């Protein structure tokens, strides 16, 4: 069963659909969209004919829900252009069943998935599916298309990083967008931090600096959002994943589950080997001795294995000073 987004249809859409289903509207097509704040499915527009719908779809690169009246029946089409962002595709896929329940799925004679304006024709929804192999379900079609897009994106722009769902159909695909190669950045600076930009679906450089000593690293870590950072000291690279206590739950899950994928990208694509991989909460939890080439801590615990997590000893409970 697919996950539900919690988004519901508003009154304007329900009213327009009711008029369409009861033959009380001169329009033959109702177009719906998810609101910009992702809280409701609202009426986008109504159109008089399928020909007008095709022209409308040719100008759109976002997913839409289409309710089409044809020969006295209502056809529902999830219109998902191939060039639409992956996040939008998954949002519309997870909201579809809720919308159909609200308008009354008993009014819908057929449900289809389309990705091209040319598919929006009576021939498309009147074809006899039994004449060929059993078609994929909509969820299978969406999953297949997203997987294909992710493979293409990965080949173009870097390694695919898995999301908090562990590689299911909800996987997010991130590009590594550093402007210039990360090894080049580390030749110019000894500290580089990164953030995940959900809107652009990519990992970006957040900050660069030239630090005089390891003790300066904590003050260069974000105090409000998770970050990935690389600190270079005496030719050794140290990866720091910091997740401040005020971070949102969604951010925590996203950064934690993509950390290994990013480290792997650095190792396999950028050929950067991390001396240590440190995971902390707030910046003041960082033991900067771990970032020194021959610190007492490193000597006591032995040479760290590249890519191995370093967990700090829990602090004593009580008020912070």
PDB file of C-alpha atoms in Angstrom:
ATOM      1  CA  UNK A   1       0.000   0.000   0.000  1.00  0.00           C
ATOM      2  CA  UNK A   2       1.369   3.399  -0.935  1.00  0.00           C
ATOM      3  CA  UNK A   3       2.020   6.034   1.700  1.00  0.00           C
ATOM      4  CA  UNK A   4      -0.548   8.822   1.932  1.00  0.00           C
ATOM      5  CA  UNK A   5       0.561  12.455   1.951  1.00  0.00           C
ATOM      6  CA  UNK A   6      -2.276  13.826   4.107  1.00  0.00           C
ATOM      7  CA  UNK A   7      -3.191  16.424   1.455  1.00  0.00           C
ATOM      8  CA  UNK A   8      -6.937  16.787   0.800  1.00  0.00           C
ATOM      9  CA  UNK A   9      -9.148  18.276  -1.924  1.00  0.00           C
ATOM     10  CA  UNK A  10     -10.635  21.732  -1.339  1.00  0.00           C
ATOM     11  CA  UNK A  11     -14.241  22.819  -1.913  1.00  0.00           C
ATOM     12  CA  UNK A  12     -13.581  24.502  -5.272  1.00  0.00           C
ATOM     13  CA  UNK A  13     -12.315  21.253  -6.761  1.00  0.00           C
ATOM     14  CA  UNK A  14     -15.086  19.143  -5.248  1.00  0.00           C
ATOM     15  CA  UNK A  15     -17.705  21.553  -6.587  1.00  0.00           C
ATOM     16  CA  UNK A  16     -16.248  21.592 -10.098  1.00  0.00           C
ATOM     17  CA  UNK A  17     -15.972  17.819 -10.151  1.00  0.00           C
ATOM     18  CA  UNK A  18     -19.575  17.459  -8.981  1.00  0.00           C
ATOM     19  CA  UNK A  19     -20.781  19.654 -11.841  1.00  0.00           C
ATOM     20  CA  UNK A  20     -18.681  17.648 -14.299  1.00  0.00           C
ATOM     21  CA  UNK A  21     -19.944  14.278 -13.049  1.00  0.00           C
ATOM     22  CA  UNK A  22     -23.589  15.428 -13.056  1.00  0.00           C
ATOM     23  CA  UNK A  23     -23.373  16.919 -16.566  1.00  0.00           C
ATOM     24  CA  UNK A  24     -24.117  20.344 -15.112  1.00  0.00           C
ATOM     25  CA  UNK A  25     -20.967  21.997 -16.456  1.00  0.00           C
ATOM     26  CA  UNK A  26     -20.251  23.186 -20.016  1.00  0.00           C
ATOM     27  CA  UNK A  27     -16.628  22.178 -19.448  1.00  0.00           C
ATOM     28  CA  UNK A  28     -15.446  18.671 -20.226  1.00  0.00           C
ATOM     29  CA  UNK A  29     -12.144  18.778 -18.353  1.00  0.00           C
ATOM     30  CA  UNK A  30     -11.323  19.702 -14.756  1.00  0.00           C
ATOM     31  CA  UNK A  31      -7.630  20.272 -14.038  1.00  0.00           C
ATOM     32  CA  UNK A  32      -6.418  20.050 -10.432  1.00  0.00           C
ATOM     33  CA  UNK A  33      -3.076  20.830  -8.799  1.00  0.00           C
ATOM     34  CA  UNK A  34      -1.472  20.596  -5.363  1.00  0.00           C
ATOM     35  CA  UNK A  35      -1.207  24.007  -3.693  1.00  0.00           C
ATOM     36  CA  UNK A  36       2.189  25.674  -3.317  1.00  0.00           C
ATOM     37  CA  UNK A  37       2.160  25.049   0.451  1.00  0.00           C
ATOM     38  CA  UNK A  38       1.398  21.333  -0.107  1.00  0.00           C
ATOM     39  CA  UNK A  39      -1.758  21.380   2.027  1.00  0.00           C
ATOM     40  CA  UNK A  40      -4.616  20.954  -0.465  1.00  0.00           C
ATOM     41  CA  UNK A  41      -5.476  19.807  -3.960  1.00  0.00           C
ATOM     42  CA  UNK A  42      -7.194  22.766  -5.586  1.00  0.00           C
ATOM     43  CA  UNK A  43      -8.897  23.622  -8.849  1.00  0.00           C
ATOM     44  CA  UNK A  44      -6.377  24.797 -11.434  1.00  0.00           C
ATOM     45  CA  UNK A  45      -8.713  25.423 -14.374  1.00  0.00           C
ATOM     46  CA  UNK A  46     -11.566  23.978 -16.416  1.00  0.00           C
ATOM     47  CA  UNK A  47     -11.322  23.347 -20.148  1.00  0.00           C
ATOM     48  CA  UNK A  48     -13.940  22.841 -22.817  1.00  0.00           C
ATOM     49  CA  UNK A  49     -12.353  20.025 -24.813  1.00  0.00           C
ATOM     50  CA  UNK A  50      -9.577  17.450 -25.026  1.00  0.00           C
ATOM     51  CA  UNK A  51      -7.962  19.488 -27.809  1.00  0.00           C
ATOM     52  CA  UNK A  52      -7.741  22.459 -25.452  1.00  0.00           C
ATOM     53  CA  UNK A  53      -6.337  20.141 -22.774  1.00  0.00           C
ATOM     54  CA  UNK A  54      -3.524  19.037 -25.101  1.00  0.00           C
ATOM     55  CA  UNK A  55      -2.537  22.639 -25.778  1.00  0.00           C
ATOM     56  CA  UNK A  56      -2.623  23.354 -22.054  1.00  0.00           C
ATOM     57  CA  UNK A  57      -0.446  20.321 -21.233  1.00  0.00           C
ATOM     58  CA  UNK A  58       2.157  21.302 -23.824  1.00  0.00           C
ATOM     59  CA  UNK A  59       2.901  24.411 -21.757  1.00  0.00           C
ATOM     60  CA  UNK A  60       3.189  22.550 -18.451  1.00  0.00           C
ATOM     61  CA  UNK A  61       6.168  20.744 -16.922  1.00  0.00           C
ATOM     62  CA  UNK A  62       4.525  19.989 -13.555  1.00  0.00           C
ATOM     63  CA  UNK A  63       2.290  17.052 -12.564  1.00  0.00           C
ATOM     64  CA  UNK A  64      -1.482  17.559 -12.670  1.00  0.00           C
ATOM     65  CA  UNK A  65      -4.667  15.627 -11.939  1.00  0.00           C
ATOM     66  CA  UNK A  66      -7.106  15.546 -14.868  1.00  0.00           C
ATOM     67  CA  UNK A  67     -10.807  14.659 -14.715  1.00  0.00           C
ATOM     68  CA  UNK A  68     -12.138  14.187 -18.255  1.00  0.00           C
ATOM     69  CA  UNK A  69     -15.769  13.674 -19.256  1.00  0.00           C
ATOM     70  CA  UNK A  70     -15.968  11.481 -22.341  1.00  0.00           C
ATOM     71  CA  UNK A  71     -19.118   9.837 -23.701  1.00  0.00           C
ATOM     72  CA  UNK A  72     -20.906  10.152 -20.381  1.00  0.00           C
ATOM     73  CA  UNK A  73     -18.120   8.676 -18.273  1.00  0.00           C
ATOM     74  CA  UNK A  74     -15.349  10.255 -16.169  1.00  0.00           C
ATOM     75  CA  UNK A  75     -11.732   9.339 -16.858  1.00  0.00           C
ATOM     76  CA  UNK A  76      -9.087  10.222 -14.287  1.00  0.00           C
ATOM     77  CA  UNK A  77      -5.541  10.848 -15.535  1.00  0.00           C
ATOM     78  CA  UNK A  78      -2.461  11.423 -13.397  1.00  0.00           C
ATOM     79  CA  UNK A  79      -0.446  13.603 -15.734  1.00  0.00           C
ATOM     80  CA  UNK A  80       3.236  13.334 -14.751  1.00  0.00           C
ATOM     81  CA  UNK A  81       5.659  14.875 -17.289  1.00  0.00           C
ATOM     82  CA  UNK A  82       9.008  13.119 -17.464  1.00  0.00           C
ATOM     83  CA  UNK A  83      10.829  16.401 -16.828  1.00  0.00           C
ATOM     84  CA  UNK A  84       8.963  17.063 -13.558  1.00  0.00           C
ATOM     85  CA  UNK A  85      11.078  16.951 -10.348  1.00  0.00           C
ATOM     86  CA  UNK A  86      11.243  13.587  -8.586  1.00  0.00           C
ATOM     87  CA  UNK A  87       9.795  15.047  -5.376  1.00  0.00           C
ATOM     88  CA  UNK A  88       6.727  16.365  -7.229  1.00  0.00           C
ATOM     89  CA  UNK A  89       6.168  13.006  -8.886  1.00  0.00           C
ATOM     90  CA  UNK A  90       6.179  11.201  -5.562  1.00  0.00           C
ATOM     91  CA  UNK A  91       3.960  13.821  -3.895  1.00  0.00           C
ATOM     92  CA  UNK A  92       1.309  13.479  -6.592  1.00  0.00           C
ATOM     93  CA  UNK A  93       1.552   9.680  -6.531  1.00  0.00           C
ATOM     94  CA  UNK A  94       1.016   9.551  -2.756  1.00  0.00           C
ATOM     95  CA  UNK A  95      -1.916  12.014  -2.866  1.00  0.00           C
ATOM     96  CA  UNK A  96      -3.887  10.456  -5.733  1.00  0.00           C
ATOM     97  CA  UNK A  97      -5.837   7.856  -3.739  1.00  0.00           C
ATOM     98  CA  UNK A  98      -6.943  10.432  -1.167  1.00  0.00           C
ATOM     99  CA  UNK A  99      -8.293  12.723  -3.894  1.00  0.00           C
ATOM    100  CA  UNK A 100     -10.153   9.884  -5.602  1.00  0.00           C
ATOM    101  CA  UNK A 101     -11.787   8.857  -2.333  1.00  0.00           C
ATOM    102  CA  UNK A 102     -12.939  12.425  -1.721  1.00  0.00           C
ATOM    103  CA  UNK A 103     -14.472  12.964  -5.150  1.00  0.00           C
ATOM    104  CA  UNK A 104     -15.966   9.476  -5.055  1.00  0.00           C
ATOM    105  CA  UNK A 105     -14.047   6.757  -6.866  1.00  0.00           C
ATOM    106  CA  UNK A 106     -17.371   5.205  -7.910  1.00  0.00           C
ATOM    107  CA  UNK A 107     -17.740   8.123 -10.345  1.00  0.00           C
ATOM    108  CA  UNK A 108     -14.443   7.264 -12.066  1.00  0.00           C
ATOM    109  CA  UNK A 109     -14.702   4.728 -14.876  1.00  0.00           C
ATOM    110  CA  UNK A 110     -10.985   4.525 -15.621  1.00  0.00           C
ATOM    111  CA  UNK A 111      -7.688   5.608 -14.038  1.00  0.00           C
ATOM    112  CA  UNK A 112      -4.617   6.224 -16.177  1.00  0.00           C
ATOM    113  CA  UNK A 113      -1.087   7.614 -15.989  1.00  0.00           C
ATOM    114  CA  UNK A 114       0.224   9.857 -18.781  1.00  0.00           C
ATOM    115  CA  UNK A 115       3.495  11.700 -19.276  1.00  0.00           C
ATOM    116  CA  UNK A 116       3.106  13.245 -22.746  1.00  0.00           C
ATOM    117  CA  UNK A 117       0.502  15.656 -24.178  1.00  0.00           C
ATOM    118  CA  UNK A 118       0.073  13.277 -27.135  1.00  0.00           C
ATOM    119  CA  UNK A 119      -1.307  10.648 -24.766  1.00  0.00           C
ATOM    120  CA  UNK A 120      -4.233  12.874 -23.802  1.00  0.00           C
ATOM    121  CA  UNK A 121      -6.674  11.579 -26.385  1.00  0.00           C
ATOM    122  CA  UNK A 122      -9.781   9.349 -26.436  1.00  0.00           C
ATOM    123  CA  UNK A 123      -7.707   6.657 -28.145  1.00  0.00           C
ATOM    124  CA  UNK A 124      -5.468   6.531 -25.059  1.00  0.00           C
ATOM    125  CA  UNK A 125      -8.230   5.799 -22.543  1.00  0.00           C
ATOM    126  CA  UNK A 126     -10.391   3.791 -24.950  1.00  0.00           C
ATOM    127  CA  UNK A 127      -7.686   1.268 -25.849  1.00  0.00           C
ATOM    128  CA  UNK A 128      -8.358  -2.344 -24.935  1.00  0.00           C
ATOM    129  CA  UNK A 129      -5.755  -3.254 -22.329  1.00  0.00           C
ATOM    130  CA  UNK A 130      -6.708  -6.928 -22.573  1.00  0.00           C
ATOM    131  CA  UNK A 131      -5.342  -7.103 -26.117  1.00  0.00           C
ATOM    132  CA  UNK A 132      -1.764  -7.138 -24.859  1.00  0.00           C
ATOM    133  CA  UNK A 133       0.235  -8.091 -21.767  1.00  0.00           C
ATOM    134  CA  UNK A 134      -1.157  -7.036 -18.406  1.00  0.00           C
ATOM    135  CA  UNK A 135      -0.237  -3.372 -17.865  1.00  0.00           C
ATOM    136  CA  UNK A 136       1.768  -2.186 -14.901  1.00  0.00           C
ATOM    137  CA  UNK A 137      -0.141  -0.631 -12.047  1.00  0.00           C
ATOM    138  CA  UNK A 138       0.209   3.119 -11.650  1.00  0.00           C
ATOM    139  CA  UNK A 139       2.531   2.674  -8.670  1.00  0.00           C
ATOM    140  CA  UNK A 140       4.724   0.346 -10.736  1.00  0.00           C
ATOM    141  CA  UNK A 141       4.799   2.807 -13.632  1.00  0.00           C
ATOM    142  CA  UNK A 142       5.737   5.717 -11.362  1.00  0.00           C
ATOM    143  CA  UNK A 143       8.408   3.654  -9.629  1.00  0.00           C
ATOM    144  CA  UNK A 144       9.881   2.491 -12.944  1.00  0.00           C
ATOM    145  CA  UNK A 145       9.985   5.998 -14.377  1.00  0.00           C
ATOM    146  CA  UNK A 146      11.548   7.499 -11.270  1.00  0.00           C
ATOM    147  CA  UNK A 147      14.154   4.729 -11.102  1.00  0.00           C
ATOM    148  CA  UNK A 148      15.011   5.360 -14.736  1.00  0.00           C
ATOM    149  CA  UNK A 149      15.314   9.095 -14.127  1.00  0.00           C
ATOM    150  CA  UNK A 150      17.523   8.532 -11.103  1.00  0.00           C
ATOM    151  CA  UNK A 151      19.863   6.293 -13.100  1.00  0.00           C
ATOM    152  CA  UNK A 152      20.163   8.977 -15.779  1.00  0.00           C
ATOM    153  CA  UNK A 153      20.708  11.711 -13.196  1.00  0.00           C
ATOM    154  CA  UNK A 154      23.299   9.634 -11.383  1.00  0.00           C
ATOM    155  CA  UNK A 155      25.239   9.056 -14.584  1.00  0.00           C
ATOM    156  CA  UNK A 156      25.128  12.759 -15.440  1.00  0.00           C
ATOM    157  CA  UNK A 157      25.910  14.372 -12.148  1.00  0.00           C
ATOM    158  CA  UNK A 158      27.327  12.025  -9.556  1.00  0.00           C
ATOM    159  CA  UNK A 159      26.375   9.282  -7.143  1.00  0.00           C
ATOM    160  CA  UNK A 160      22.791   8.725  -6.103  1.00  0.00           C
ATOM    161  CA  UNK A 161      22.359   9.136  -2.372  1.00  0.00           C
ATOM    162  CA  UNK A 162      19.650   7.107  -0.684  1.00  0.00           C
ATOM    163  CA  UNK A 163      17.009   8.839   1.367  1.00  0.00           C
ATOM    164  CA  UNK A 164      15.480   8.051   4.727  1.00  0.00           C
ATOM    165  CA  UNK A 165      13.346   5.302   3.198  1.00  0.00           C
ATOM    166  CA  UNK A 166      16.372   3.160   2.392  1.00  0.00           C
ATOM    167  CA  UNK A 167      16.121   2.989  -1.375  1.00  0.00           C
ATOM    168  CA  UNK A 168      12.396   2.396  -1.922  1.00  0.00           C
ATOM    169  CA  UNK A 169      10.294   4.262  -4.498  1.00  0.00           C
ATOM    170  CA  UNK A 170      10.601   7.342  -2.265  1.00  0.00           C
ATOM    171  CA  UNK A 171      14.354   7.556  -2.829  1.00  0.00           C
ATOM    172  CA  UNK A 172      15.710  11.070  -3.295  1.00  0.00           C
ATOM    173  CA  UNK A 173      18.470  11.563  -5.860  1.00  0.00           C
ATOM    174  CA  UNK A 174      21.025  14.268  -5.108  1.00  0.00           C
ATOM    175  CA  UNK A 175      23.657  15.773  -7.340  1.00  0.00           C
ATOM    176  CA  UNK A 176      26.952  16.990  -5.939  1.00  0.00           C
ATOM    177  CA  UNK A 177      27.034  20.660  -6.967  1.00  0.00           C
ATOM    178  CA  UNK A 178      30.246  22.201  -5.663  1.00  0.00           C
ATOM    179  CA  UNK A 179      30.892  24.695  -8.462  1.00  0.00           C
ATOM    180  CA  UNK A 180      34.403  23.333  -8.852  1.00  0.00           C
ATOM    181  CA  UNK A 181      35.811  19.903  -7.956  1.00  0.00           C
ATOM    182  CA  UNK A 182      35.923  19.248  -4.230  1.00  0.00           C
ATOM    183  CA  UNK A 183      39.645  18.290  -4.359  1.00  0.00           C
ATOM    184  CA  UNK A 184      40.342  21.724  -5.870  1.00  0.00           C
ATOM    185  CA  UNK A 185      38.409  23.416  -3.069  1.00  0.00           C
ATOM    186  CA  UNK A 186      40.511  21.550  -0.521  1.00  0.00           C
ATOM    187  CA  UNK A 187      43.676  22.803  -2.202  1.00  0.00           C
ATOM    188  CA  UNK A 188      42.488  26.382  -1.641  1.00  0.00           C
ATOM    189  CA  UNK A 189      40.908  25.967   1.805  1.00  0.00           C
ATOM    190  CA  UNK A 190      41.407  23.580   4.697  1.00  0.00           C
ATOM    191  CA  UNK A 191      37.743  23.680   5.746  1.00  0.00           C
ATOM    192  CA  UNK A 192      34.717  23.107   3.482  1.00  0.00           C
ATOM    193  CA  UNK A 193      31.151  22.529   4.695  1.00  0.00           C
ATOM    194  CA  UNK A 194      28.159  21.269   2.706  1.00  0.00           C
ATOM    195  CA  UNK A 195      24.371  21.376   2.952  1.00  0.00           C
ATOM    196  CA  UNK A 196      21.540  19.494   1.228  1.00  0.00           C
ATOM    197  CA  UNK A 197      19.344  21.778  -0.886  1.00  0.00           C
ATOM    198  CA  UNK A 198      15.991  20.011  -1.108  1.00  0.00           C
ATOM    199  CA  UNK A 199      14.523  22.473  -3.596  1.00  0.00           C
ATOM    200  CA  UNK A 200      17.308  21.891  -6.124  1.00  0.00           C
ATOM    201  CA  UNK A 201      17.823  18.270  -5.009  1.00  0.00           C
ATOM    202  CA  UNK A 202      21.573  18.592  -4.634  1.00  0.00           C
ATOM    203  CA  UNK A 203      24.425  18.798  -2.137  1.00  0.00           C
ATOM    204  CA  UNK A 204      25.953  22.287  -2.189  1.00  0.00           C
ATOM    205  CA  UNK A 205      28.936  24.053  -0.662  1.00  0.00           C
ATOM    206  CA  UNK A 206      27.772  26.035   2.360  1.00  0.00           C
ATOM    207  CA  UNK A 207      31.032  27.593   3.542  1.00  0.00           C
ATOM    208  CA  UNK A 208      34.790  27.558   2.987  1.00  0.00           C
ATOM    209  CA  UNK A 209      37.511  28.808   5.314  1.00  0.00           C
ATOM    210  CA  UNK A 210      41.217  28.692   6.047  1.00  0.00           C
ATOM    211  CA  UNK A 211      41.509  27.800   9.728  1.00  0.00           C
ATOM    212  CA  UNK A 212      44.691  28.374  11.690  1.00  0.00           C
ATOM    213  CA  UNK A 213      44.115  25.405  14.007  1.00  0.00           C
ATOM    214  CA  UNK A 214      41.697  22.555  14.700  1.00  0.00           C
ATOM    215  CA  UNK A 215      40.183  24.387  17.677  1.00  0.00           C
ATOM    216  CA  UNK A 216      38.593  26.813  15.194  1.00  0.00           C
ATOM    217  CA  UNK A 217      36.484  24.086  13.559  1.00  0.00           C
ATOM    218  CA  UNK A 218      33.529  24.118  16.031  1.00  0.00           C
ATOM    219  CA  UNK A 219      32.839  27.827  15.537  1.00  0.00           C
ATOM    220  CA  UNK A 220      32.605  27.240  11.781  1.00  0.00           C
ATOM    221  CA  UNK A 221      29.933  24.538  12.115  1.00  0.00           C
ATOM    222  CA  UNK A 222      26.279  25.514  11.736  1.00  0.00           C
ATOM    223  CA  UNK A 223      24.458  26.007  15.045  1.00  0.00           C
ATOM    224  CA  UNK A 224      20.965  25.490  13.600  1.00  0.00           C
ATOM    225  CA  UNK A 225      21.088  22.922  10.775  1.00  0.00           C
ATOM    226  CA  UNK A 226      22.911  19.649  10.052  1.00  0.00           C
ATOM    227  CA  UNK A 227      25.992  19.886   7.845  1.00  0.00           C
ATOM    228  CA  UNK A 228      28.707  17.763   6.317  1.00  0.00           C
ATOM    229  CA  UNK A 229      32.189  19.256   6.697  1.00  0.00           C
ATOM    230  CA  UNK A 230      35.710  18.338   5.631  1.00  0.00           C
ATOM    231  CA  UNK A 231      38.699  19.622   7.592  1.00  0.00           C
ATOM    232  CA  UNK A 232      42.249  19.173   6.280  1.00  0.00           C
ATOM    233  CA  UNK A 233      45.082  19.130   8.794  1.00  0.00           C
ATOM    234  CA  UNK A 234      48.669  18.236   7.901  1.00  0.00           C
ATOM    235  CA  UNK A 235      47.508  16.575   4.707  1.00  0.00           C
ATOM    236  CA  UNK A 236      44.941  14.404   6.516  1.00  0.00           C
ATOM    237  CA  UNK A 237      41.221  14.749   5.747  1.00  0.00           C
ATOM    238  CA  UNK A 238      38.571  14.538   8.465  1.00  0.00           C
ATOM    239  CA  UNK A 239      34.854  14.251   7.687  1.00  0.00           C
ATOM    240  CA  UNK A 240      32.468  15.754  10.255  1.00  0.00           C
ATOM    241  CA  UNK A 241      28.729  15.178  10.278  1.00  0.00           C
ATOM    242  CA  UNK A 242      27.153  17.590  12.758  1.00  0.00           C
ATOM    243  CA  UNK A 243      23.480  17.606  13.727  1.00  0.00           C
ATOM    244  CA  UNK A 244      22.645  20.403  16.226  1.00  0.00           C
ATOM    245  CA  UNK A 245      20.038  19.704  18.891  1.00  0.00           C
ATOM    246  CA  UNK A 246      17.626  22.217  17.324  1.00  0.00           C
ATOM    247  CA  UNK A 247      17.547  20.449  13.946  1.00  0.00           C
ATOM    248  CA  UNK A 248      14.191  19.364  12.552  1.00  0.00           C
ATOM    249  CA  UNK A 249      13.378  15.652  12.584  1.00  0.00           C
ATOM    250  CA  UNK A 250      13.171  15.537   8.780  1.00  0.00           C
ATOM    251  CA  UNK A 251      16.627  17.126   8.501  1.00  0.00           C
ATOM    252  CA  UNK A 252      18.084  14.660  10.986  1.00  0.00           C
ATOM    253  CA  UNK A 253      16.762  11.677   9.029  1.00  0.00           C
ATOM    254  CA  UNK A 254      17.814  13.087   5.670  1.00  0.00           C
ATOM    255  CA  UNK A 255      21.386  13.945   6.616  1.00  0.00           C
ATOM    256  CA  UNK A 256      21.958  10.807   8.698  1.00  0.00           C
ATOM    257  CA  UNK A 257      20.810   8.463   5.947  1.00  0.00           C
ATOM    258  CA  UNK A 258      22.767  10.229   3.193  1.00  0.00           C
ATOM    259  CA  UNK A 259      26.040  10.553   5.098  1.00  0.00           C
ATOM    260  CA  UNK A 260      27.460   7.207   3.998  1.00  0.00           C
ATOM    261  CA  UNK A 261      26.523   7.860   0.378  1.00  0.00           C
ATOM    262  CA  UNK A 262      28.309  11.214   0.429  1.00  0.00           C
ATOM    263  CA  UNK A 263      31.434   9.754   2.029  1.00  0.00           C
ATOM    264  CA  UNK A 264      31.406   7.007  -0.593  1.00  0.00           C
ATOM    265  CA  UNK A 265      31.111   9.621  -3.341  1.00  0.00           C
ATOM    266  CA  UNK A 266      34.114  11.476  -1.938  1.00  0.00           C
ATOM    267  CA  UNK A 267      36.121   8.260  -1.861  1.00  0.00           C
ATOM    268  CA  UNK A 268      35.135   6.720  -5.196  1.00  0.00           C
ATOM    269  CA  UNK A 269      34.488   9.775  -7.374  1.00  0.00           C
ATOM    270  CA  UNK A 270      36.753  12.455  -5.893  1.00  0.00           C
ATOM    271  CA  UNK A 271      39.385   9.950  -4.671  1.00  0.00           C
ATOM    272  CA  UNK A 272      39.484  11.538  -1.216  1.00  0.00           C
ATOM    273  CA  UNK A 273      40.254   9.224   1.700  1.00  0.00           C
ATOM    274  CA  UNK A 274      39.022  10.317   5.108  1.00  0.00           C
ATOM    275  CA  UNK A 275      41.357   9.770   8.052  1.00  0.00           C
ATOM    276  CA  UNK A 276      38.348   9.918  10.375  1.00  0.00           C
ATOM    277  CA  UNK A 277      34.582  10.188  10.010  1.00  0.00           C
ATOM    278  CA  UNK A 278      33.200  11.961  13.068  1.00  0.00           C
ATOM    279  CA  UNK A 279      29.522  12.203  13.996  1.00  0.00           C
ATOM    280  CA  UNK A 280      28.455  14.801  16.572  1.00  0.00           C
ATOM    281  CA  UNK A 281      25.399  16.688  17.774  1.00  0.00           C
ATOM    282  CA  UNK A 282      26.120  20.296  18.733  1.00  0.00           C
ATOM    283  CA  UNK A 283      29.381  21.894  17.635  1.00  0.00           C
ATOM    284  CA  UNK A 284      30.771  22.057  21.178  1.00  0.00           C
ATOM    285  CA  UNK A 285      30.699  18.243  21.335  1.00  0.00           C
ATOM    286  CA  UNK A 286      33.513  17.984  18.794  1.00  0.00           C
ATOM    287  CA  UNK A 287      36.742  16.710  20.321  1.00  0.00           C
ATOM    288  CA  UNK A 288      39.221  18.643  18.218  1.00  0.00           C
ATOM    289  CA  UNK A 289      42.010  16.314  19.339  1.00  0.00           C
ATOM    290  CA  UNK A 290      40.569  13.811  16.855  1.00  0.00           C
ATOM    291  CA  UNK A 291      41.484  16.239  14.085  1.00  0.00           C
ATOM    292  CA  UNK A 292      45.162  16.477  15.048  1.00  0.00           C
ATOM    293  CA  UNK A 293      47.692  14.381  13.168  1.00  0.00           C
ATOM    294  CA  UNK A 294      49.298  12.800  16.235  1.00  0.00           C
ATOM    295  CA  UNK A 295      47.042  13.733  19.101  1.00  0.00           C
ATOM    296  CA  UNK A 296      47.148  11.813  22.414  1.00  0.00           C
ATOM    297  CA  UNK A 297      43.628  10.550  21.703  1.00  0.00           C
ATOM    298  CA  UNK A 298      44.685   9.150  18.346  1.00  0.00           C
ATOM    299  CA  UNK A 299      47.690   7.438  19.888  1.00  0.00           C
ATOM    300  CA  UNK A 300      45.605   5.995  22.705  1.00  0.00           C
ATOM    301  CA  UNK A 301      42.902   4.565  20.468  1.00  0.00           C
ATOM    302  CA  UNK A 302      45.137   3.610  17.567  1.00  0.00           C
ATOM    303  CA  UNK A 303      44.994   4.746  13.970  1.00  0.00           C
ATOM    304  CA  UNK A 304      41.379   5.111  12.844  1.00  0.00           C
ATOM    305  CA  UNK A 305      40.137   3.132   9.901  1.00  0.00           C
ATOM    306  CA  UNK A 306      39.146   5.424   7.006  1.00  0.00           C
ATOM    307  CA  UNK A 307      35.361   5.774   6.958  1.00  0.00           C
ATOM    308  CA  UNK A 308      34.941   4.506  10.517  1.00  0.00           C
ATOM    309  CA  UNK A 309      32.517   6.396  12.738  1.00  0.00           C
ATOM    310  CA  UNK A 310      33.901   8.105  15.813  1.00  0.00           C
ATOM    311  CA  UNK A 311      31.388   8.395  18.640  1.00  0.00           C
ATOM    312  CA  UNK A 312      31.984  10.808  21.485  1.00  0.00           C
ATOM    313  CA  UNK A 313      31.618   9.731  25.095  1.00  0.00           C
ATOM    314  CA  UNK A 314      28.194  10.902  26.381  1.00  0.00           C
ATOM    315  CA  UNK A 315      28.252  13.975  28.579  1.00  0.00           C
ATOM    316  CA  UNK A 316      27.146  13.809  32.169  1.00  0.00           C
ATOM    317  CA  UNK A 317      23.498  14.816  32.648  1.00  0.00           C
ATOM    318  CA  UNK A 318      22.816  18.210  34.097  1.00  0.00           C
ATOM    319  CA  UNK A 319      22.824  21.850  33.144  1.00  0.00           C
ATOM    320  CA  UNK A 320      25.311  22.969  30.546  1.00  0.00           C
ATOM    321  CA  UNK A 321      27.736  25.651  31.570  1.00  0.00           C
TER     322      UNK A 321
END
